[in-house]
CSV table of C-alpha atoms in Angstrom, one decimal:
chain,number,residue,atom,x,y,z
D,1,MET,CA,-33.0,96.5,84.8
D,2,ALA,CA,-31.4,94.0,87.2
D,3,TYR,CA,-29.3,95.4,90.2
D,4,VAL,CA,-27.4,93.6,92.7
D,5,ILE,CA,-28.4,93.9,97.1
D,6,GLN,CA,-25.2,93.4,98.9
D,7,LYS,CA,-25.5,90.9,101.4
D,8,GLN,CA,-26.5,91.9,104.7
D,9,PHE,CA,-26.0,89.7,107.8
D,10,ILE,CA,-28.7,90.2,110.2
D,11,ILE,CA,-28.3,92.6,113.6
D,12,ASP,CA,-27.2,91.1,116.3
D,13,THR,CA,-29.3,91.2,119.4
D,14,GLN,CA,-29.7,90.0,122.6
D,15,ASP,CA,-33.2,89.4,122.4
D,16,LYS,CA,-33.6,87.3,119.1
D,17,SER,CA,-31.3,83.7,118.2
D,18,VAL,CA,-29.6,83.5,115.5
D,19,GLY,CA,-28.7,79.8,115.5
D,20,VAL,CA,-28.1,76.8,117.7
D,21,SER,CA,-24.6,76.1,119.3
D,22,LEU,CA,-22.5,73.2,118.6
D,23,PRO,CA,-21.7,70.6,120.0
D,24,PHE,CA,-25.4,69.9,121.5
D,25,THR,CA,-26.1,71.5,124.4
D,26,VAL,CA,-28.8,72.0,127.2
D,27,GLY,CA,-29.9,75.6,126.9
D,28,ASN,CA,-31.4,78.3,129.5
D,29,ASN,CA,-34.4,77.4,127.8
D,30,GLY,CA,-34.5,73.4,128.3
D,31,PHE,CA,-33.7,73.3,124.6
D,32,PHE,CA,-30.3,73.9,122.7
D,33,ALA,CA,-27.8,76.0,123.4
D,34,VAL,CA,-28.3,79.1,120.9
D,35,THR,CA,-26.0,81.3,120.0
D,36,TYR,CA,-26.9,85.2,119.7
D,37,THR,CA,-24.4,87.2,117.7
D,38,THR,CA,-23.4,86.1,113.7
D,39,LYS,CA,-19.7,85.7,115.3
D,40,GLU,CA,-20.8,82.9,117.3
D,41,GLN,CA,-22.5,81.3,114.9
D,42,ILE,CA,-20.0,81.4,112.2
D,43,LYS,CA,-17.6,79.9,114.7
D,44,SER,CA,-20.0,77.3,115.2
D,45,ASP,CA,-21.1,76.8,112.1
D,46,LEU,CA,-16.8,76.8,110.6
D,47,LYS,CA,-16.7,73.9,113.8
D,48,ASN,CA,-19.1,71.7,112.0
D,49,LEU,CA,-17.9,72.2,108.7
D,50,ILE,CA,-14.6,70.7,110.0
D,51,LEU,CA,-15.4,67.9,112.2
D,52,THR,CA,-17.9,66.4,109.7
D,53,ASN,CA,-16.4,64.4,107.3
D,54,ARG,CA,-17.6,64.2,103.6
D,55,GLY,CA,-20.4,62.1,102.8
D,56,GLU,CA,-22.2,62.2,107.2
D,57,ARG,CA,-23.8,65.1,106.0
D,58,LEU,CA,-27.4,63.4,104.6
D,59,GLY,CA,-28.5,65.3,101.3
D,60,ILE,CA,-24.7,67.0,101.1
D,61,PRO,CA,-22.1,64.4,100.5
D,62,ASP,CA,-19.9,67.0,99.8
D,63,PHE,CA,-19.9,68.8,102.6
D,64,GLY,CA,-17.0,68.7,105.2
D,65,CYS,CA,-13.6,67.8,105.0
D,66,ASP,CA,-12.2,63.9,105.5
D,67,LEU,CA,-9.8,65.2,109.0
D,68,ARG,CA,-10.1,62.1,110.6
D,69,LYS,CA,-9.0,59.4,107.7
D,70,VAL,CA,-4.9,61.1,109.0
D,71,ILE,CA,-5.3,60.7,112.5
D,72,PHE,CA,-3.5,57.2,112.2
D,73,GLU,CA,-1.3,58.4,109.7
D,74,GLN,CA,2.5,59.1,109.9
D,75,ASP,CA,3.2,62.5,111.1
D,76,GLY,CA,4.9,64.7,108.8
D,77,GLU,CA,4.7,67.8,106.0
D,78,ASP,CA,2.7,65.0,104.3
D,79,THR,CA,-0.2,65.1,107.0
D,80,TYR,CA,0.1,68.8,107.5
D,81,ALA,CA,-0.6,69.6,103.9
D,82,TYR,CA,-3.2,67.8,103.5
D,83,ILE,CA,-4.9,69.3,106.4
D,84,GLN,CA,-4.5,72.7,105.3
D,85,ASN,CA,-5.6,71.8,101.9
D,86,GLU,CA,-8.6,69.8,103.3
D,87,ILE,CA,-9.3,72.7,105.2
D,88,GLN,CA,-8.8,75.5,102.7
D,89,ASN,CA,-10.7,74.1,100.1
D,90,SER,CA,-14.1,73.2,102.4
D,91,ILE,CA,-14.0,76.9,103.7
D,92,SER,CA,-13.6,78.1,100.2
D,93,ILE,CA,-17.0,76.1,99.0
D,94,TRP,CA,-18.8,76.8,102.2
D,95,LEU,CA,-17.8,79.6,104.0
D,96,PRO,CA,-16.3,81.9,101.6
D,97,PHE,CA,-16.9,85.1,103.6
D,98,ILE,CA,-13.9,83.5,105.4
D,99,THR,CA,-10.6,84.4,105.2
D,100,ILE,CA,-8.3,82.1,106.2
D,101,ASN,CA,-4.4,84.3,108.1
D,102,GLY,CA,-3.2,81.3,109.0
D,103,ILE,CA,-3.3,77.4,110.2
D,104,ASN,CA,-1.2,75.6,113.1
D,105,ILE,CA,-1.0,72.4,114.1
D,106,VAL,CA,0.2,71.9,117.3
D,107,SER,CA,2.5,68.8,117.4
D,108,ASN,CA,3.9,67.2,120.7
D,109,ASN,CA,4.3,63.7,121.6
D,110,GLU,CA,0.6,63.8,124.3
D,111,SER,CA,-1.4,64.5,121.0
D,112,LYS,CA,0.8,61.7,119.5
D,113,ASP,CA,0.3,59.0,122.1
D,114,ASN,CA,-3.8,60.1,122.0
D,115,ASN,CA,-3.4,59.6,118.3
D,116,ARG,CA,-5.0,63.4,117.9
D,117,ILE,CA,-4.7,66.4,116.3
D,118,ASP,CA,-4.8,69.7,117.5
D,119,VAL,CA,-5.4,72.2,115.0
D,120,GLN,CA,-5.6,76.2,115.8
D,121,LEU,CA,-7.4,78.3,113.2
D,122,ASN,CA,-7.0,82.1,112.6
D,123,TYR,CA,-9.3,84.1,110.1
D,124,THR,CA,-10.9,86.8,109.5
D,125,LEU,CA,-14.4,87.3,109.0
D,126,SER,CA,-15.9,90.0,106.3
D,127,PHE,CA,-19.2,90.9,105.5
D,128,ALA,CA,-21.1,94.3,105.2
D,129,GLY,CA,-17.9,95.9,105.6
D,130,ASN,CA,-16.9,94.6,108.7
D,131,ASN,CA,-13.8,92.9,109.3
D,132,SER,CA,-13.7,90.9,112.1
D,133,ARG,CA,-10.3,88.1,113.5
D,134,ASP,CA,-11.0,85.8,115.5
D,135,SER,CA,-9.4,82.1,116.2
D,136,LEU,CA,-10.7,78.5,116.2
D,137,ASN,CA,-8.6,75.5,118.0
D,138,ILE,CA,-9.8,72.4,117.4
D,139,THR,CA,-9.2,69.2,118.1
D,140,VAL,CA,-9.6,65.7,115.8
């Protein structure tokens, strides 16, 4: 009889790295900077997912969000709804262990003049019986 093994993340220790931090920067060992906790790596993976356009990732054409296409669009509720839907749909497919608590789109004159979108994402990580809240600020 088959039984389900509970998904567990690796134990977070300071002596072993979990993954590569994004954006790429030079680390202490001369190579790329790395993350040492699962929470840091998930935040880095989330940033990678949101800032990647569909079709950019080789071999996985559906990976990412198409947020750059709204940079030059008119500011309004339709644009904000599109951004929220893109983020929610992508996270539900690629990072299903993240629960979105809120998406705030910051709109002020400075960001409009520079053709950028500031997004604040509040989320909860649910894995291995552990619920942890975090937030991520992204400028597109």
